[in-house]
mmCIF file of C-alpha atoms and ligand atoms in Angstrom:
data_model
loop_
_atom_site.group_PDB
_atom_site.id
_atom_site.type_symbol
_atom_site.label_atom_id
_atom_site.label_comp_id
_atom_site.label_asym_id
_atom_site.label_seq_id
_atom_site.Cartn_x
_atom_site.Cartn_y
_atom_site.Cartn_z
ATOM 1 C CA MET A 1 0.000 0.000 0.000
ATOM 2 C CA ASN A 2 1.162 3.504 -0.847
ATOM 3 C CA ARG A 3 1.244 4.950 2.677
ATOM 4 C CA LYS A 4 2.238 8.635 2.683
ATOM 5 C CA LYS A 5 4.257 10.120 5.572
ATOM 6 C CA ILE A 6 2.617 13.364 6.607
ATOM 7 C CA LEU A 7 3.754 15.980 9.125
ATOM 8 C CA VAL A 8 1.035 18.048 10.799
ATOM 9 C CA THR A 9 2.378 20.996 12.824
ATOM 10 C CA GLY A 10 -0.083 22.158 15.455
ATOM 11 C CA GLY A 11 -1.539 18.649 15.264
ATOM 12 C CA ALA A 12 -2.702 18.634 18.894
ATOM 13 C CA GLY A 13 -4.840 21.730 18.346
ATOM 14 C CA PHE A 14 -8.499 22.002 17.434
ATOM 15 C CA ILE A 15 -8.225 21.719 13.622
ATOM 16 C CA GLY A 16 -4.939 19.766 13.635
ATOM 17 C CA SER A 17 -6.391 16.922 15.705
ATOM 18 C CA HIS A 18 -9.268 16.445 13.231
ATOM 19 C CA LEU A 19 -6.835 16.566 10.329
ATOM 20 C CA CYS A 20 -4.528 13.956 11.944
ATOM 21 C CA GLU A 21 -7.512 11.649 12.492
ATOM 22 C CA ARG A 22 -8.766 11.979 8.930
ATOM 23 C CA LEU A 23 -5.272 11.413 7.437
ATOM 24 C CA LEU A 24 -4.792 8.305 9.604
ATOM 25 C CA ASN A 25 -8.227 7.005 8.583
ATOM 26 C CA GLU A 26 -7.124 7.332 4.968
ATOM 27 C CA GLY A 27 -4.225 4.965 5.703
ATOM 28 C CA ASN A 28 -1.371 7.483 6.009
ATOM 29 C CA GLU A 29 1.425 7.668 8.545
ATOM 30 C CA VAL A 30 1.040 10.879 10.542
ATOM 31 C CA ILE A 31 3.596 12.750 12.628
ATOM 32 C CA CYS A 32 1.958 15.328 14.884
ATOM 33 C CA LEU A 33 4.290 18.139 15.979
ATOM 34 C CA ASP A 34 3.139 20.481 18.727
ATOM 35 C CA ASN A 35 4.481 22.539 21.637
ATOM 36 C CA TYR A 36 1.094 22.336 23.453
ATOM 37 C CA PHE A 37 0.803 26.104 23.802
ATOM 38 C CA THR A 38 -2.913 25.959 23.018
ATOM 39 C CA GLY A 39 -3.256 22.332 21.958
ATOM 40 C CA SER A 40 -3.744 19.387 24.246
ATOM 41 C CA LYS A 41 -2.960 15.682 24.417
ATOM 42 C CA ASP A 42 -6.669 15.178 25.161
ATOM 43 C CA ASN A 43 -7.398 16.149 21.539
ATOM 44 C CA ILE A 44 -5.265 13.302 20.175
ATOM 45 C CA ILE A 45 -5.406 10.708 22.944
ATOM 46 C CA HIS A 46 -7.851 8.597 20.931
ATOM 47 C CA LEU A 47 -5.240 8.302 18.150
ATOM 48 C CA MET A 48 -2.339 7.240 20.388
ATOM 49 C CA ASN A 49 -2.921 3.489 19.956
ATOM 50 C CA ASN A 50 -2.521 3.742 16.197
ATOM 51 C CA PRO A 51 1.003 2.504 15.314
ATOM 52 C CA TYR A 52 1.069 4.874 12.338
ATOM 53 C CA PHE A 53 0.641 7.913 14.588
ATOM 54 C CA GLU A 54 3.649 9.631 16.196
ATOM 55 C CA VAL A 55 3.723 12.684 18.424
ATOM 56 C CA VAL A 56 6.682 15.051 18.756
ATOM 57 C CA ARG A 57 6.920 17.899 21.276
ATOM 58 C CA HIS A 58 8.656 20.658 19.354
ATOM 59 C CA ASP A 59 8.411 24.380 18.684
ATOM 60 C CA VAL A 60 8.216 25.349 14.980
ATOM 61 C CA VAL A 61 10.289 28.443 15.680
ATOM 62 C CA HIS A 62 13.253 26.028 15.713
ATOM 63 C CA PRO A 63 14.232 23.945 12.659
ATOM 64 C CA PHE A 64 12.943 20.379 12.544
ATOM 65 C CA HIS A 65 14.208 17.596 10.326
ATOM 66 C CA ILE A 66 12.219 14.560 9.313
ATOM 67 C CA ASP A 67 11.599 12.694 6.073
ATOM 68 C CA VAL A 68 7.996 13.213 4.941
ATOM 69 C CA ASP A 69 5.970 13.501 1.719
ATOM 70 C CA GLU A 70 3.601 16.236 2.821
ATOM 71 C CA ILE A 71 3.504 18.964 5.493
ATOM 72 C CA TYR A 72 0.414 20.712 6.822
ATOM 73 C CA ASN A 73 1.585 23.808 8.724
ATOM 74 C CA LEU A 74 -1.046 24.671 11.333
ATOM 75 C CA ALA A 75 1.137 25.585 14.318
ATOM 76 C CA CYS A 76 0.010 29.009 15.560
ATOM 77 C CA PRO A 77 -2.373 30.143 18.283
ATOM 78 C CA ALA A 78 -5.590 31.144 16.523
ATOM 79 C CA SER A 79 -7.759 32.955 19.053
ATOM 80 C CA PRO A 80 -7.119 36.590 20.064
ATOM 81 C CA VAL A 81 -6.691 35.796 23.789
ATOM 82 C CA HIS A 82 -3.965 33.305 22.965
ATOM 83 C CA TYR A 83 -2.180 35.084 20.124
ATOM 84 C CA GLN A 84 -2.145 38.389 22.047
ATOM 85 C CA TYR A 85 -0.748 36.710 25.196
ATOM 86 C CA ASN A 86 2.745 36.880 23.675
ATOM 87 C CA ALA A 87 2.466 38.892 20.467
ATOM 88 C CA ILE A 88 6.158 38.626 19.559
ATOM 89 C CA LYS A 89 6.070 34.864 19.944
ATOM 90 C CA THR A 90 2.994 34.756 17.688
ATOM 91 C CA ILE A 91 4.850 36.560 14.904
ATOM 92 C CA LYS A 92 7.882 34.307 15.376
ATOM 93 C CA THR A 93 5.665 31.231 15.179
ATOM 94 C CA SER A 94 4.021 32.386 11.952
ATOM 95 C CA VAL A 95 7.133 33.668 10.223
ATOM 96 C CA MET A 96 9.921 31.411 11.498
ATOM 97 C CA GLY A 97 7.574 28.424 11.507
ATOM 98 C CA ALA A 98 6.797 29.083 7.844
ATOM 99 C CA ILE A 99 10.500 29.483 6.986
ATOM 100 C CA ASN A 100 11.396 26.238 8.782
ATOM 101 C CA MET A 101 8.613 24.233 7.135
ATOM 102 C CA LEU A 102 9.325 25.713 3.702
ATOM 103 C CA GLY A 103 13.036 24.925 4.112
ATOM 104 C CA LEU A 104 12.151 21.341 5.007
ATOM 105 C CA ALA A 105 9.772 21.048 2.043
ATOM 106 C CA LYS A 106 12.435 22.494 -0.258
ATOM 107 C CA ARG A 107 15.047 19.917 0.793
ATOM 108 C CA LEU A 108 12.602 17.005 0.607
ATOM 109 C CA LYS A 109 10.700 18.198 -2.482
ATOM 110 C CA ALA A 110 7.650 17.646 -0.293
ATOM 111 C CA LYS A 111 4.333 19.444 -0.601
ATOM 112 C CA VAL A 112 3.624 22.019 2.105
ATOM 113 C CA LEU A 113 0.246 23.562 2.922
ATOM 114 C CA GLN A 114 -0.138 26.687 5.020
ATOM 115 C CA ALA A 115 -3.175 27.238 7.235
ATOM 116 C CA SER A 116 -3.653 30.913 6.448
ATOM 117 C CA THR A 117 -6.631 32.907 7.568
ATOM 118 C CA SER A 118 -9.421 35.254 6.564
ATOM 119 C CA GLU A 119 -7.697 37.706 8.954
ATOM 120 C CA VAL A 120 -5.421 38.572 6.010
ATOM 121 C CA TYR A 121 -8.457 40.549 4.754
ATOM 122 C CA GLY A 122 -8.554 42.549 8.016
ATOM 123 C CA ASP A 123 -11.681 44.705 8.309
ATOM 124 C CA PRO A 124 -12.696 44.247 4.675
ATOM 125 C CA ASN A 125 -14.063 46.951 2.393
ATOM 126 C CA VAL A 126 -15.184 44.284 -0.093
ATOM 127 C CA HIS A 127 -17.957 41.881 0.740
ATOM 128 C CA PRO A 128 -17.861 38.870 0.377
ATOM 129 C CA GLN A 129 -14.077 38.537 0.126
ATOM 130 C CA PRO A 130 -12.560 36.921 -2.975
ATOM 131 C CA GLU A 131 -8.910 35.800 -2.942
ATOM 132 C CA SER A 132 -8.016 38.723 -5.225
ATOM 133 C CA TYR A 133 -8.904 41.251 -2.478
ATOM 134 C CA TRP A 134 -5.736 42.572 -0.788
ATOM 135 C CA GLY A 135 -7.327 43.359 2.541
ATOM 136 C CA ASN A 136 -7.605 46.253 4.955
ATOM 137 C CA VAL A 137 -5.256 45.432 7.809
ATOM 138 C CA ASN A 138 -3.947 47.651 10.587
ATOM 139 C CA PRO A 139 -0.186 46.923 10.782
ATOM 140 C CA ILE A 140 0.221 48.225 14.357
ATOM 141 C CA GLY A 141 -2.962 47.162 16.150
ATOM 142 C CA ILE A 142 -3.473 44.496 18.789
ATOM 143 C CA ARG A 143 -4.468 41.913 16.142
ATOM 144 C CA SER A 144 -1.505 42.718 13.880
ATOM 145 C CA CYS A 145 0.857 40.117 15.370
ATOM 146 C CA TYR A 146 -1.497 37.468 14.012
ATOM 147 C CA ASP A 147 -2.805 39.153 10.840
ATOM 148 C CA GLU A 148 0.553 40.452 9.639
ATOM 149 C CA GLY A 149 2.376 37.280 10.744
ATOM 150 C CA LYS A 150 -0.001 35.258 8.583
ATOM 151 C CA ARG A 151 0.325 37.714 5.689
ATOM 152 C CA CYS A 152 4.127 37.459 5.860
ATOM 153 C CA ALA A 153 3.851 33.655 5.924
ATOM 154 C CA GLU A 154 1.773 33.832 2.720
ATOM 155 C CA THR A 155 4.469 35.995 1.107
ATOM 156 C CA LEU A 156 7.097 33.431 2.102
ATOM 157 C CA PHE A 157 5.064 30.574 0.653
ATOM 158 C CA VAL A 158 4.653 32.349 -2.672
ATOM 159 C CA ASP A 159 8.327 33.431 -2.801
ATOM 160 C CA TYR A 160 9.644 29.941 -1.961
ATOM 161 C CA HIS A 161 7.460 28.663 -4.791
ATOM 162 C CA ARG A 162 8.577 31.344 -7.280
ATOM 163 C CA GLN A 163 12.250 31.280 -6.328
ATOM 164 C CA ASN A 164 12.841 27.637 -5.400
ATOM 165 C CA GLY A 165 9.932 25.769 -6.973
ATOM 166 C CA VAL A 166 8.650 24.652 -3.576
ATOM 167 C CA ARG A 167 5.358 22.765 -3.868
ATOM 168 C CA ALA A 168 3.463 25.289 -1.757
ATOM 169 C CA LYS A 169 -0.288 25.524 -1.060
ATOM 170 C CA LEU A 170 -2.207 28.297 0.676
ATOM 171 C CA VAL A 171 -5.674 27.998 2.173
ATOM 172 C CA ARG A 172 -7.353 30.995 3.802
ATOM 173 C CA ILE A 173 -9.512 29.610 6.568
ATOM 174 C CA PHE A 174 -12.617 31.484 7.687
ATOM 175 C CA ASN A 175 -14.166 31.031 11.175
ATOM 176 C CA THR A 176 -14.235 27.332 11.938
ATOM 177 C CA TYR A 177 -15.872 25.561 14.857
ATOM 178 C CA GLY A 178 -16.414 22.052 16.167
ATOM 179 C CA PRO A 179 -15.375 19.583 18.877
ATOM 180 C CA HIS A 180 -11.858 20.071 20.382
ATOM 181 C CA MET A 181 -12.132 23.843 20.412
ATOM 182 C CA ASN A 182 -10.563 25.181 23.564
ATOM 183 C CA PRO A 183 -13.424 26.146 25.948
ATOM 184 C CA ASN A 184 -11.423 29.168 27.241
ATOM 185 C CA ASP A 185 -10.207 30.640 23.987
ATOM 186 C CA GLY A 186 -12.751 33.436 23.800
ATOM 187 C CA ARG A 187 -13.994 32.585 20.304
ATOM 188 C CA VAL A 188 -17.635 33.305 19.787
ATOM 189 C CA VAL A 189 -18.998 29.792 19.167
ATOM 190 C CA SER A 190 -17.212 28.200 22.133
ATOM 191 C CA ASN A 191 -17.986 31.252 24.334
ATOM 192 C CA PHE A 192 -21.719 31.160 23.630
ATOM 193 C CA ILE A 193 -21.975 27.372 24.059
ATOM 194 C CA VAL A 194 -19.998 27.269 27.309
ATOM 195 C CA GLN A 195 -21.915 30.234 28.745
ATOM 196 C CA ALA A 196 -25.249 28.658 27.744
ATOM 197 C CA LEU A 197 -24.358 25.243 29.182
ATOM 198 C CA LYS A 198 -23.203 26.817 32.463
ATOM 199 C CA GLY A 199 -26.331 28.999 32.630
ATOM 200 C CA GLU A 200 -24.146 32.147 32.638
ATOM 201 C CA ASP A 201 -24.979 35.379 30.796
ATOM 202 C CA ILE A 202 -24.129 35.249 27.078
ATOM 203 C CA THR A 203 -21.734 38.090 26.242
ATOM 204 C CA ILE A 204 -22.364 39.886 22.968
ATOM 205 C CA TYR A 205 -19.841 42.513 21.867
ATOM 206 C CA GLY A 206 -21.322 45.602 20.206
ATOM 207 C CA ASP A 207 -25.000 45.506 19.242
ATOM 208 C CA GLY A 208 -24.825 41.923 18.005
ATOM 209 C CA ASN A 209 -25.629 42.855 14.413
ATOM 210 C CA GLN A 210 -22.090 42.236 13.155
ATOM 211 C CA THR A 211 -22.039 39.078 11.050
ATOM 212 C CA ARG A 212 -19.779 36.059 10.785
ATOM 213 C CA SER A 213 -19.859 32.867 8.749
ATOM 214 C CA PHE A 214 -19.140 29.588 10.497
ATOM 215 C CA GLN A 215 -17.526 26.559 8.910
ATOM 216 C CA TYR A 216 -17.755 23.144 10.531
ATOM 217 C CA VAL A 217 -14.327 21.549 11.002
ATOM 218 C CA ASP A 218 -15.044 18.433 8.882
ATOM 219 C CA ASP A 219 -15.807 20.627 5.866
ATOM 220 C CA LEU A 220 -12.503 22.459 6.368
ATOM 221 C CA VAL A 221 -10.470 19.247 6.649
ATOM 222 C CA GLU A 222 -12.016 18.030 3.382
ATOM 223 C CA ALA A 223 -11.008 21.295 1.659
ATOM 224 C CA MET A 224 -7.430 21.105 2.986
ATOM 225 C CA ILE A 225 -6.979 17.531 1.775
ATOM 226 C CA ARG A 226 -8.394 18.407 -1.644
ATOM 227 C CA MET A 227 -6.092 21.426 -1.845
ATOM 228 C CA MET A 228 -3.037 19.298 -1.035
ATOM 229 C CA ALA A 229 -4.011 16.970 -3.899
ATOM 230 C CA THR A 230 -4.102 19.721 -6.563
ATOM 231 C CA GLU A 231 -1.394 19.930 -9.239
ATOM 232 C CA ASP A 232 1.902 21.603 -8.255
ATOM 233 C CA SER A 233 1.286 24.646 -10.448
ATOM 234 C CA PHE A 234 -1.736 25.625 -8.336
ATOM 235 C CA ILE A 235 -0.669 27.190 -5.059
ATOM 236 C CA GLY A 236 -3.762 29.255 -4.234
ATOM 237 C CA PRO A 237 -4.593 31.056 -2.053
ATOM 238 C CA VAL A 238 -8.017 29.470 -1.792
ATOM 239 C CA ASN A 239 -10.727 30.585 0.614
ATOM 240 C CA THR A 240 -12.354 27.876 2.674
ATOM 241 C CA GLY A 241 -15.370 28.807 4.723
ATOM 242 C CA ASN A 242 -19.109 28.607 4.885
ATOM 243 C CA PRO A 243 -20.785 31.544 3.131
ATOM 244 C CA GLY A 244 -23.916 31.263 5.302
ATOM 245 C CA GLU A 245 -23.961 34.581 7.191
ATOM 246 C CA PHE A 246 -25.305 34.978 10.723
ATOM 247 C CA THR A 247 -25.449 37.896 13.131
ATOM 248 C CA MET A 248 -24.137 37.328 16.636
ATOM 249 C CA LEU A 249 -27.715 37.705 17.863
ATOM 250 C CA GLU A 250 -28.880 34.903 15.544
ATOM 251 C CA LEU A 251 -26.036 32.663 16.701
ATOM 252 C CA ALA A 252 -26.802 33.325 20.371
ATOM 253 C CA THR A 253 -30.499 32.603 19.838
ATOM 254 C CA LEU A 254 -29.733 29.309 18.084
ATOM 255 C CA VAL A 255 -27.325 28.243 20.844
ATOM 256 C CA LEU A 256 -29.975 29.037 23.475
ATOM 257 C CA GLU A 257 -32.538 26.963 21.557
ATOM 258 C CA LEU A 258 -30.238 23.942 21.057
ATOM 259 C CA THR A 259 -28.936 23.896 24.628
ATOM 260 C CA GLY A 260 -32.334 24.661 26.167
ATOM 261 C CA SER A 261 -30.499 27.222 28.313
ATOM 262 C CA LYS A 262 -32.164 30.093 30.177
ATOM 263 C CA SER A 263 -29.034 32.301 29.959
ATOM 264 C CA LYS A 264 -29.589 36.029 29.331
ATOM 265 C CA LEU A 265 -27.910 38.087 26.595
ATOM 266 C CA VAL A 266 -25.674 40.916 27.862
ATOM 267 C CA PHE A 267 -24.002 43.518 25.659
ATOM 268 C CA GLN A 268 -20.406 44.821 25.980
ATOM 269 C CA PRO A 269 -18.298 47.270 23.905
ATOM 270 C CA LEU A 270 -16.637 45.956 20.737
ATOM 271 C CA PRO A 271 -12.906 45.185 21.078
ATOM 272 C CA SER A 272 -10.664 47.334 18.841
ATOM 273 C CA ASP A 273 -10.092 46.281 15.215
ATOM 274 C CA ASP A 274 -12.928 43.744 15.411
ATOM 275 C CA PRO A 275 -14.127 43.250 11.807
ATOM 276 C CA ARG A 276 -17.792 44.216 11.203
ATOM 277 C CA GLN A 277 -18.517 41.467 8.742
ATOM 278 C CA ARG A 278 -16.630 38.646 7.120
ATOM 279 C CA LYS A 279 -17.939 36.206 4.549
ATOM 280 C CA PRO A 280 -15.976 34.028 2.121
ATOM 281 C CA ASP A 281 -16.374 34.047 -1.614
ATOM 282 C CA ILE A 282 -15.811 30.326 -2.322
ATOM 283 C CA THR A 283 -16.096 30.418 -6.124
ATOM 284 C CA LEU A 284 -12.433 29.402 -6.503
ATOM 285 C CA ALA A 285 -12.720 26.470 -4.075
ATOM 286 C CA LYS A 286 -15.769 25.217 -5.985
ATOM 287 C CA GLU A 287 -13.941 25.491 -9.288
ATOM 288 C CA LYS A 288 -10.482 24.202 -8.311
ATOM 289 C CA LEU A 289 -11.298 21.758 -5.503
ATOM 290 C CA GLY A 290 -14.848 20.755 -6.462
ATOM 291 C CA TRP A 291 -15.607 21.648 -2.852
ATOM 292 C CA GLU A 292 -18.317 23.409 -0.935
ATOM 293 C CA PRO A 293 -19.326 23.091 2.710
ATOM 294 C CA LYS A 294 -21.962 20.475 3.477
ATOM 295 C CA ILE A 295 -22.647 20.887 7.185
ATOM 296 C CA GLN A 296 -25.177 23.541 8.148
ATOM 297 C CA LEU A 297 -24.798 25.601 11.316
ATOM 298 C CA ARG A 298 -27.608 23.886 13.227
ATOM 299 C CA GLU A 299 -26.195 20.403 12.537
ATOM 300 C CA GLY A 300 -22.626 21.394 13.397
ATOM 301 C CA LEU A 301 -23.706 23.159 16.585
ATOM 302 C CA ILE A 302 -25.512 20.050 17.829
ATOM 303 C CA THR A 303 -22.273 17.999 17.609
ATOM 304 C CA THR A 304 -20.224 20.810 19.139
ATOM 305 C CA ILE A 305 -22.653 21.338 22.024
ATOM 306 C CA LYS A 306 -22.558 17.586 22.773
ATOM 307 C CA TYR A 307 -18.749 17.751 22.923
ATOM 308 C CA PHE A 308 -18.682 20.757 25.282
ATOM 309 C CA ASP A 309 -21.366 19.200 27.454
ATOM 310 C CA GLU A 310 -19.090 16.147 27.956
ATOM 311 C CA VAL A 311 -15.977 18.289 28.556
ATOM 312 C CA LEU A 312 -17.737 20.433 31.172
ATOM 313 C CA LYS A 313 -18.966 17.326 33.033
ATOM 314 C CA LYS A 314 -15.387 15.954 33.402
HETATM 315 N N1 NAD B 401 -10.063 27.969 13.965
HETATM 316 C C1 NAD B 401 -10.235 28.884 13.048
HETATM 317 O O1 NAD B 401 -11.359 29.403 12.880
HETATM 318 C C2 NAD B 401 -9.098 29.310 12.145
HETATM 319 C C3 NAD B 401 -9.347 30.302 11.199
HETATM 320 C C4 NAD B 401 -8.310 30.704 10.385
HETATM 321 C C5 NAD B 401 -7.069 30.117 10.467
HETATM 322 N N2 NAD B 401 -6.850 29.156 11.396
HETATM 323 C C6 NAD B 401 -5.487 28.590 11.475
HETATM 324 O O2 NAD B 401 -5.532 27.184 11.601
HETATM 325 C C7 NAD B 401 -4.464 26.742 12.446
HETATM 326 C C8 NAD B 401 -5.021 25.901 13.578
HETATM 327 O O3 NAD B 401 -5.932 26.678 14.329
HETATM 328 P P1 NAD B 401 -6.802 26.077 15.526
HETATM 329 O O4 NAD B 401 -8.096 26.763 15.528
HETATM 330 O O5 NAD B 401 -6.748 24.599 15.479
HETATM 331 O O6 NAD B 401 -5.993 26.645 16.767
HETATM 332 P P2 NAD B 401 -5.353 25.891 18.030
HETATM 333 O O7 NAD B 401 -4.808 26.935 18.912
HETATM 334 O O8 NAD B 401 -6.331 24.925 18.600
HETATM 335 O O9 NAD B 401 -4.189 25.051 17.358
HETATM 336 C C9 NAD B 401 -2.902 25.555 17.134
HETATM 337 C C10 NAD B 401 -1.911 24.482 17.543
HETATM 338 O O10 NAD B 401 -0.594 24.949 17.283
HETATM 339 C C11 NAD B 401 0.219 24.689 18.433
HETATM 340 N N3 NAD B 401 1.287 25.680 18.446
HETATM 341 C C12 NAD B 401 1.185 27.015 18.674
HETATM 342 N N4 NAD B 401 2.389 27.590 18.599
HETATM 343 C C13 NAD B 401 3.272 26.594 18.302
HETATM 344 C C14 NAD B 401 4.666 26.558 18.093
HETATM 345 N N5 NAD B 401 5.422 27.672 18.184
HETATM 346 N N6 NAD B 401 5.245 25.360 17.825
HETATM 347 C C15 NAD B 401 4.510 24.228 17.744
HETATM 348 N N7 NAD B 401 3.187 24.197 17.934
HETATM 349 C C16 NAD B 401 2.579 25.376 18.204
HETATM 350 C C17 NAD B 401 -0.728 24.807 19.606
HETATM 351 O O11 NAD B 401 -0.254 24.175 20.780
HETATM 352 C C18 NAD B 401 -1.979 24.156 19.031
HETATM 353 O O12 NAD B 401 -1.985 22.762 19.226
HETATM 354 C C19 NAD B 401 -3.742 28.003 12.931
HETATM 355 O O13 NAD B 401 -2.605 28.205 12.139
HETATM 356 C C20 NAD B 401 -4.757 29.101 12.695
HETATM 357 O O14 NAD B 401 -4.133 30.328 12.471
HETATM 358 C C21 NAD B 401 -7.830 28.742 12.255
#
């Protein structure tokens, strides 16, 4: 059997753990690299008995050598509370992590996929955002360590491809949710669910009319795997997200309904640089990957609520 060796950096995180599981299920050998800054062994413990799964504690800021066919580079804290905790480290992780993984891919002639983000569009003036939009990003704000770190990583991916022929791939991930999200990471889906399950007030920033689109993690993993399988000449970037658009008020109401919670909605000021609306244009993903999201918000929330309910009972 043609078993590929695949490195997943950030493999013990929310998205990484789902990706590791899916790649193992497809019969690959998976090496999960993580420094456990935001990830957890609990996210991958169910994979530990698989002899084709290996875990390495390592920081992507430092070079790492291993012989693999493909690299998925996910290592980076993704929620504002975590990436702002040590902003300089966040930039180092994005930039030096990208350089280290690109260097490895260059030597091995391996494919390397970068988990980029819709944050590269900043607070967009174009709606929905196609890949051709250059973004509206504050270079010196409190979100810049993440947004600009990810933008620089994209530049590196494209330059390593242009200059050295590295088999690079870029996916721009829009808001994703699902089991294994960190309950304390301050992201809106996990916040609302945890608050509802605990019967605490549900915190809405601003008036709650700002919109977001929410992609279920299984849809994202499918898009990433399809992107990795595209021909070498196609490097992206490709948006992956669910274009269904919901206001924060709609999300909160749905979470209250599905949890049966009696929590009250409370309103607080918007944090600075918080984008007003964000919605992916997924025309390119449809065309190049034959992909579109399949899991609707209600269905994905039911699975996610079940997961958080179990975690909170532990
Ligand atoms: N979740 C989303 O909605 C979303 C949206 C856009 C982009 N992304 C990107 O997807 C990737 C995964 O995000 P996630 O939501 O799973 O976040 P996460 O925080 O759950 O996962 C990130 C993982 O990277 C690890 N990590 C962080 N710094 C590291 C370092 N220096 N060395 C090694 N490991 C390190 C963490 O311990 C964690 O396991 C990130 O690169 C993120 O920027 C996520």
